[in-house]
Amino acid sequence: MSSDQIKQELKQAVESRRNFAIISHPDAGKTTLTEKLLLYGGAIHQAGAVKSKRAQRKATSDWMEIEKQRGISITSTVLQFNYQDFQINLLDTPGHQDFSEDTYRTLAAADNAVMLIDAAKGLEPQTRKLFEVCRMRSLPIFTFANKMDRPAREPLELIDEIEQELGLQTYPVNWPIGMGDRFQGVYDRRTQQIYLFQRTAHGSTQAEKTVISLGDPKIEDYLDQDLYFQLKDEIEIIEEVAPEFDLERIHNGELSPMFFGSAMTNFGVELFLDAFLDYAQPPEAHDSSRGKMDPTYPEFSGFVFKLQANMDPKHRDRVAFVRVCTGKFEKDMTVNHARTGKTVRLSRPQKLFAKERDSIENAYPGDVIGLNNPGVFAIGDTVYTGKKLVYEGIPCFSPELFAYLKNPNPSKFKQFNKGITELREEGAIQIMYSTDESKIAPILAAVGELQLEVVKYRMENEYGVDTQLERLPYKVARWVKGGWKALEQAGRLFNTATVKDLWERPVLLFKNQWNLEQIQQDHPELELSATAPLLEHQLISDQ
């Protein structure tokens, strides 16, 4: 194949792909929306709500046993499906704040973000936090105000809150007709049509709709007069005050297309999906040691943004999630592994759909592939063919809870070590070690309580080891810039503990923020960082 043909093939593949992550506060309905997008995308035939009765289907995206028991998402999954002429990669992330680090990593692999808000609650803390991560990466942000079928805040009030608190202008693409029990559908500004929906049992199948033009005299047969007049008044206001539609501003993350609907009843989900595909940006260039790499660059490259152990408990597997950035991936290809300098044959690539996986022959920029990971890959690793390049690393964030994980049963030593190694590689939790040689138990360093519970649960259920937690009285961690040498020069530090991370780098633990500030005042020469420094291999520039 000539270089022009390859370039043309890549160009077509990139234009037909859309990749996005959904961000939200817990309980805003993220997993339900994910299910409904799959339903309309034809990837599943019946949607199952997460908090459903046992008789109903379980949510596709929540596959881990503890997720089904708790009715929450605690791991990121990838759901790939085709809709119209597009291949969609939906990166499903945990909503629970205790797993926000998994979400930060997943956002590194996303080209667009959907910010889901509960229409009754508006912006919530976790949404704000994740919005900042999207803003740092200038991701296009699509806003979906969910749960309009329940008592909700006025749409104009929600728009105002987003603009005032996030400094993000919104462009309403559709407008709700009624709220709560009287929520009957939406007016679509793109087509200037009214879409009225009928509810289905549990919203498990696509909602039937009636489409009418705004001025159609038949509208009174379908819509209460007061709702119709209210809609006309609100549309007039919107047309006057809403900003101009500007696709470039959307792609720069400066203007958010806004949608109203109900994922539970399916109202407005299909309209959202159609508009999203029109407005979302295709796979974009990524920063590397060789500058921005355009997706149509002919050599293959990608980076590992997630590892997951035991997706298939029968085979005790480990899967590396790789975001394809440039070129064409082909099964059995041999690639260079930037961190180790070794070559690796990628022999069993998989298309991911939550827990289900199919073998694939090739993949293109924007796709996410699953690779069996026999201890080869770490989060942030770059794989490539051709001239050497390294993508920007994915930082670790400061944990706030610390506990020794003890193994009370010496005969389970081997299983304990295997479990710790695999969960650590996966990034399910950060693991540190005492500088005291006599204390060999690993220290779990977590963002939230649930992370500790999940590690205990998975050690028991996946590795057959019953473990005990011994809490440590610390709340703040800081990495020492300049390493052990800088720490030695600082001399004795009070009210702090020194531990080492996985890469043997010094980390200081403090009981509270006040202790940290004291140390910084007493030792101004000591530079501390709230995120782990990127590894040397992640900072290589091509010579």
PDB file of N, CA and C in Angstrom, residues 258-300:
ATOM      1  N   MET A 258     -25.757  22.046  25.454  1.00  0.00           N
ATOM      2  CA  MET A 258     -26.500  21.572  26.627  1.00  0.00           C
ATOM      3  C   MET A 258     -27.791  20.880  26.206  1.00  0.00           C
ATOM      4  N   PHE A 259     -28.047  19.758  26.896  1.00  0.00           N
ATOM      5  CA  PHE A 259     -29.208  18.924  26.579  1.00  0.00           C
ATOM      6  C   PHE A 259     -30.000  18.667  27.853  1.00  0.00           C
ATOM      7  N   PHE A 260     -31.307  18.498  27.703  1.00  0.00           N
ATOM      8  CA  PHE A 260     -32.168  18.152  28.837  1.00  0.00           C
ATOM      9  C   PHE A 260     -32.857  16.828  28.515  1.00  0.00           C
ATOM     10  N   GLY A 261     -33.015  15.990  29.522  1.00  0.00           N
ATOM     11  CA  GLY A 261     -33.675  14.712  29.257  1.00  0.00           C
ATOM     12  C   GLY A 261     -33.771  13.856  30.492  1.00  0.00           C
ATOM     13  N   SER A 262     -34.140  12.612  30.268  1.00  0.00           N
ATOM     14  CA  SER A 262     -34.234  11.630  31.350  1.00  0.00           C
ATOM     15  C   SER A 262     -33.684  10.311  30.841  1.00  0.00           C
ATOM     16  N   ALA A 263     -32.539   9.915  31.373  1.00  0.00           N
ATOM     17  CA  ALA A 263     -31.947   8.638  30.946  1.00  0.00           C
ATOM     18  C   ALA A 263     -32.835   7.473  31.366  1.00  0.00           C
ATOM     19  N   MET A 264     -33.488   7.593  32.541  1.00  0.00           N
ATOM     20  CA  MET A 264     -34.312   6.491  33.039  1.00  0.00           C
ATOM     21  C   MET A 264     -35.488   6.209  32.100  1.00  0.00           C
ATOM     22  N   THR A 265     -36.148   7.266  31.600  1.00  0.00           N
ATOM     23  CA  THR A 265     -37.305   7.052  30.718  1.00  0.00           C
ATOM     24  C   THR A 265     -36.925   7.108  29.234  1.00  0.00           C
ATOM     25  N   ASN A 266     -35.631   7.367  28.936  1.00  0.00           N
ATOM     26  CA  ASN A 266     -35.104   7.466  27.561  1.00  0.00           C
ATOM     27  C   ASN A 266     -35.494   8.752  26.843  1.00  0.00           C
ATOM     28  N   PHE A 267     -36.119   9.710  27.529  1.00  0.00           N
ATOM     29  CA  PHE A 267     -36.528  10.959  26.874  1.00  0.00           C
ATOM     30  C   PHE A 267     -35.285  11.765  26.495  1.00  0.00           C
ATOM     31  N   GLY A 268     -35.114  12.012  25.210  1.00  0.00           N
ATOM     32  CA  GLY A 268     -34.031  12.901  24.767  1.00  0.00           C
ATOM     33  C   GLY A 268     -32.690  12.236  24.571  1.00  0.00           C
ATOM     34  N   VAL A 269     -32.577  10.922  24.838  1.00  0.00           N
ATOM     35  CA  VAL A 269     -31.261  10.253  24.741  1.00  0.00           C
ATOM     36  C   VAL A 269     -30.813  10.131  23.288  1.00  0.00           C
ATOM     37  N   GLU A 270     -31.724   9.710  22.413  1.00  0.00           N
ATOM     38  CA  GLU A 270     -31.355   9.546  21.007  1.00  0.00           C
ATOM     39  C   GLU A 270     -31.012  10.887  20.366  1.00  0.00           C
ATOM     40  N   LEU A 271     -31.767  11.928  20.705  1.00  0.00           N
ATOM     41  CA  LEU A 271     -31.475  13.268  20.168  1.00  0.00           C
ATOM     42  C   LEU A 271     -30.095  13.741  20.622  1.00  0.00           C
ATOM     43  N   PHE A 272     -29.767  13.424  21.884  1.00  0.00           N
ATOM     44  CA  PHE A 272     -28.442  13.786  22.396  1.00  0.00           C
ATOM     45  C   PHE A 272     -27.357  13.070  21.595  1.00  0.00           C
ATOM     46  N   LEU A 273     -27.525  11.758  21.380  1.00  0.00           N
ATOM     47  CA  LEU A 273     -26.514  10.970  20.671  1.00  0.00           C
ATOM     48  C   LEU A 273     -26.308  11.495  19.251  1.00  0.00           C
ATOM     49  N   ASP A 274     -27.411  11.815  18.569  1.00  0.00           N
ATOM     50  CA  ASP A 274     -27.303  12.340  17.188  1.00  0.00           C
ATOM     51  C   ASP A 274     -26.529  13.666  17.160  1.00  0.00           C
ATOM     52  N   ALA A 275     -26.883  14.582  18.076  1.00  0.00           N
ATOM     53  CA  ALA A 275     -26.215  15.893  18.097  1.00  0.00           C
ATOM     54  C   ALA A 275     -24.754  15.747  18.508  1.00  0.00           C
ATOM     55  N   PHE A 276     -24.502  14.857  19.476  1.00  0.00           N
ATOM     56  CA  PHE A 276     -23.130  14.639  19.931  1.00  0.00           C
ATOM     57  C   PHE A 276     -22.229  14.221  18.766  1.00  0.00           C
ATOM     58  N   LEU A 277     -22.708  13.295  17.943  1.00  0.00           N
ATOM     59  CA  LEU A 277     -21.890  12.817  16.823  1.00  0.00           C
ATOM     60  C   LEU A 277     -21.597  13.931  15.826  1.00  0.00           C
ATOM     61  N   ASP A 278     -22.516  14.869  15.684  1.00  0.00           N
ATOM     62  CA  ASP A 278     -22.289  16.010  14.784  1.00  0.00           C
ATOM     63  C   ASP A 278     -21.276  17.002  15.357  1.00  0.00           C
ATOM     64  N   TYR A 279     -21.330  17.193  16.667  1.00  0.00           N
ATOM     65  CA  TYR A 279     -20.541  18.271  17.286  1.00  0.00           C
ATOM     66  C   TYR A 279     -19.207  17.815  17.904  1.00  0.00           C
ATOM     67  N   ALA A 280     -19.093  16.538  18.265  1.00  0.00           N
ATOM     68  CA  ALA A 280     -17.889  16.079  18.985  1.00  0.00           C
ATOM     69  C   ALA A 280     -16.670  16.129  18.077  1.00  0.00           C
ATOM     70  N   GLN A 281     -15.502  16.290  18.697  1.00  0.00           N
ATOM     71  CA  GLN A 281     -14.299  16.311  17.857  1.00  0.00           C
ATOM     72  C   GLN A 281     -13.810  14.878  17.619  1.00  0.00           C
ATOM     73  N   PRO A 282     -13.304  14.611  16.415  1.00  0.00           N
ATOM     74  CA  PRO A 282     -12.729  13.284  16.145  1.00  0.00           C
ATOM     75  C   PRO A 282     -11.424  13.129  16.935  1.00  0.00           C
ATOM     76  N   PRO A 283     -10.802  11.942  16.921  1.00  0.00           N
ATOM     77  CA  PRO A 283      -9.538  11.756  17.652  1.00  0.00           C
ATOM     78  C   PRO A 283      -8.539  12.861  17.346  1.00  0.00           C
ATOM     79  N   GLU A 284      -7.919  13.391  18.421  1.00  0.00           N
ATOM     80  CA  GLU A 284      -7.056  14.571  18.274  1.00  0.00           C
ATOM     81  C   GLU A 284      -5.585  14.204  18.417  1.00  0.00           C
ATOM     82  N   ALA A 285      -4.729  15.176  18.112  1.00  0.00           N
ATOM     83  CA  ALA A 285      -3.284  14.989  18.269  1.00  0.00           C
ATOM     84  C   ALA A 285      -2.923  14.949  19.752  1.00  0.00           C
ATOM     85  N   HIS A 286      -1.930  14.127  20.110  1.00  0.00           N
ATOM     86  CA  HIS A 286      -1.489  14.017  21.509  1.00  0.00           C
ATOM     87  C   HIS A 286      -0.063  14.540  21.658  1.00  0.00           C
ATOM     88  N   ASP A 287       0.214  15.168  22.809  1.00  0.00           N
ATOM     89  CA  ASP A 287       1.567  15.674  23.091  1.00  0.00           C
ATOM     90  C   ASP A 287       2.527  14.517  23.354  1.00  0.00           C
ATOM     91  N   SER A 288       3.714  14.623  22.764  1.00  0.00           N
ATOM     92  CA  SER A 288       4.729  13.583  22.979  1.00  0.00           C
ATOM     93  C   SER A 288       6.102  14.236  23.037  1.00  0.00           C
ATOM     94  N   SER A 289       7.125  13.400  23.229  1.00  0.00           N
ATOM     95  CA  SER A 289       8.506  13.907  23.244  1.00  0.00           C
ATOM     96  C   SER A 289       8.911  14.457  21.877  1.00  0.00           C
ATOM     97  N   ARG A 290       8.114  14.169  20.849  1.00  0.00           N
ATOM     98  CA  ARG A 290       8.394  14.692  19.506  1.00  0.00           C
ATOM     99  C   ARG A 290       7.369  15.727  19.080  1.00  0.00           C
ATOM    100  N   GLY A 291       6.722  16.356  20.070  1.00  0.00           N
ATOM    101  CA  GLY A 291       5.702  17.359  19.763  1.00  0.00           C
ATOM    102  C   GLY A 291       4.344  16.705  19.592  1.00  0.00           C
ATOM    103  N   LYS A 292       3.397  17.451  19.053  1.00  0.00           N
ATOM    104  CA  LYS A 292       2.039  16.905  18.867  1.00  0.00           C
ATOM    105  C   LYS A 292       2.045  15.886  17.734  1.00  0.00           C
ATOM    106  N   MET A 293       1.495  14.696  18.028  1.00  0.00           N
ATOM    107  CA  MET A 293       1.457  13.636  17.014  1.00  0.00           C
ATOM    108  C   MET A 293       0.067  13.567  16.400  1.00  0.00           C
ATOM    109  N   ASP A 294      -0.006  13.881  15.106  1.00  0.00           N
ATOM    110  CA  ASP A 294      -1.292  13.840  14.417  1.00  0.00           C
ATOM    111  C   ASP A 294      -1.746  12.395  14.259  1.00  0.00           C
ATOM    112  N   PRO A 295      -3.058  12.121  14.441  1.00  0.00           N
ATOM    113  CA  PRO A 295      -3.511  10.727  14.341  1.00  0.00           C
ATOM    114  C   PRO A 295      -3.217  10.066  12.992  1.00  0.00           C
ATOM    115  N   THR A 296      -3.055  10.879  11.931  1.00  0.00           N
ATOM    116  CA  THR A 296      -2.792  10.274  10.607  1.00  0.00           C
ATOM    117  C   THR A 296      -1.300   9.992  10.371  1.00  0.00           C
ATOM    118  N   TYR A 297      -0.439  10.252  11.366  1.00  0.00           N
ATOM    119  CA  TYR A 297       0.979   9.862  11.273  1.00  0.00           C
ATOM    120  C   TYR A 297       1.010   8.349  11.014  1.00  0.00           C
ATOM    121  N   PRO A 298       1.735   7.893   9.966  1.00  0.00           N
ATOM    122  CA  PRO A 298       1.571   6.500   9.521  1.00  0.00           C
ATOM    123  C   PRO A 298       2.068   5.417  10.485  1.00  0.00           C
ATOM    124  N   GLU A 299       3.036   5.722  11.358  1.00  0.00           N
ATOM    125  CA  GLU A 299       3.531   4.691  12.285  1.00  0.00           C
ATOM    126  C   GLU A 299       2.557   4.529  13.456  1.00  0.00           C
ATOM    127  N   PHE A 300       2.421   3.293  13.941  1.00  0.00           N
ATOM    128  CA  PHE A 300       1.526   3.036  15.079  1.00  0.00           C
ATOM    129  C   PHE A 300       2.140   3.538  16.398  1.00  0.00           C
TER     130      PHE A 300
END
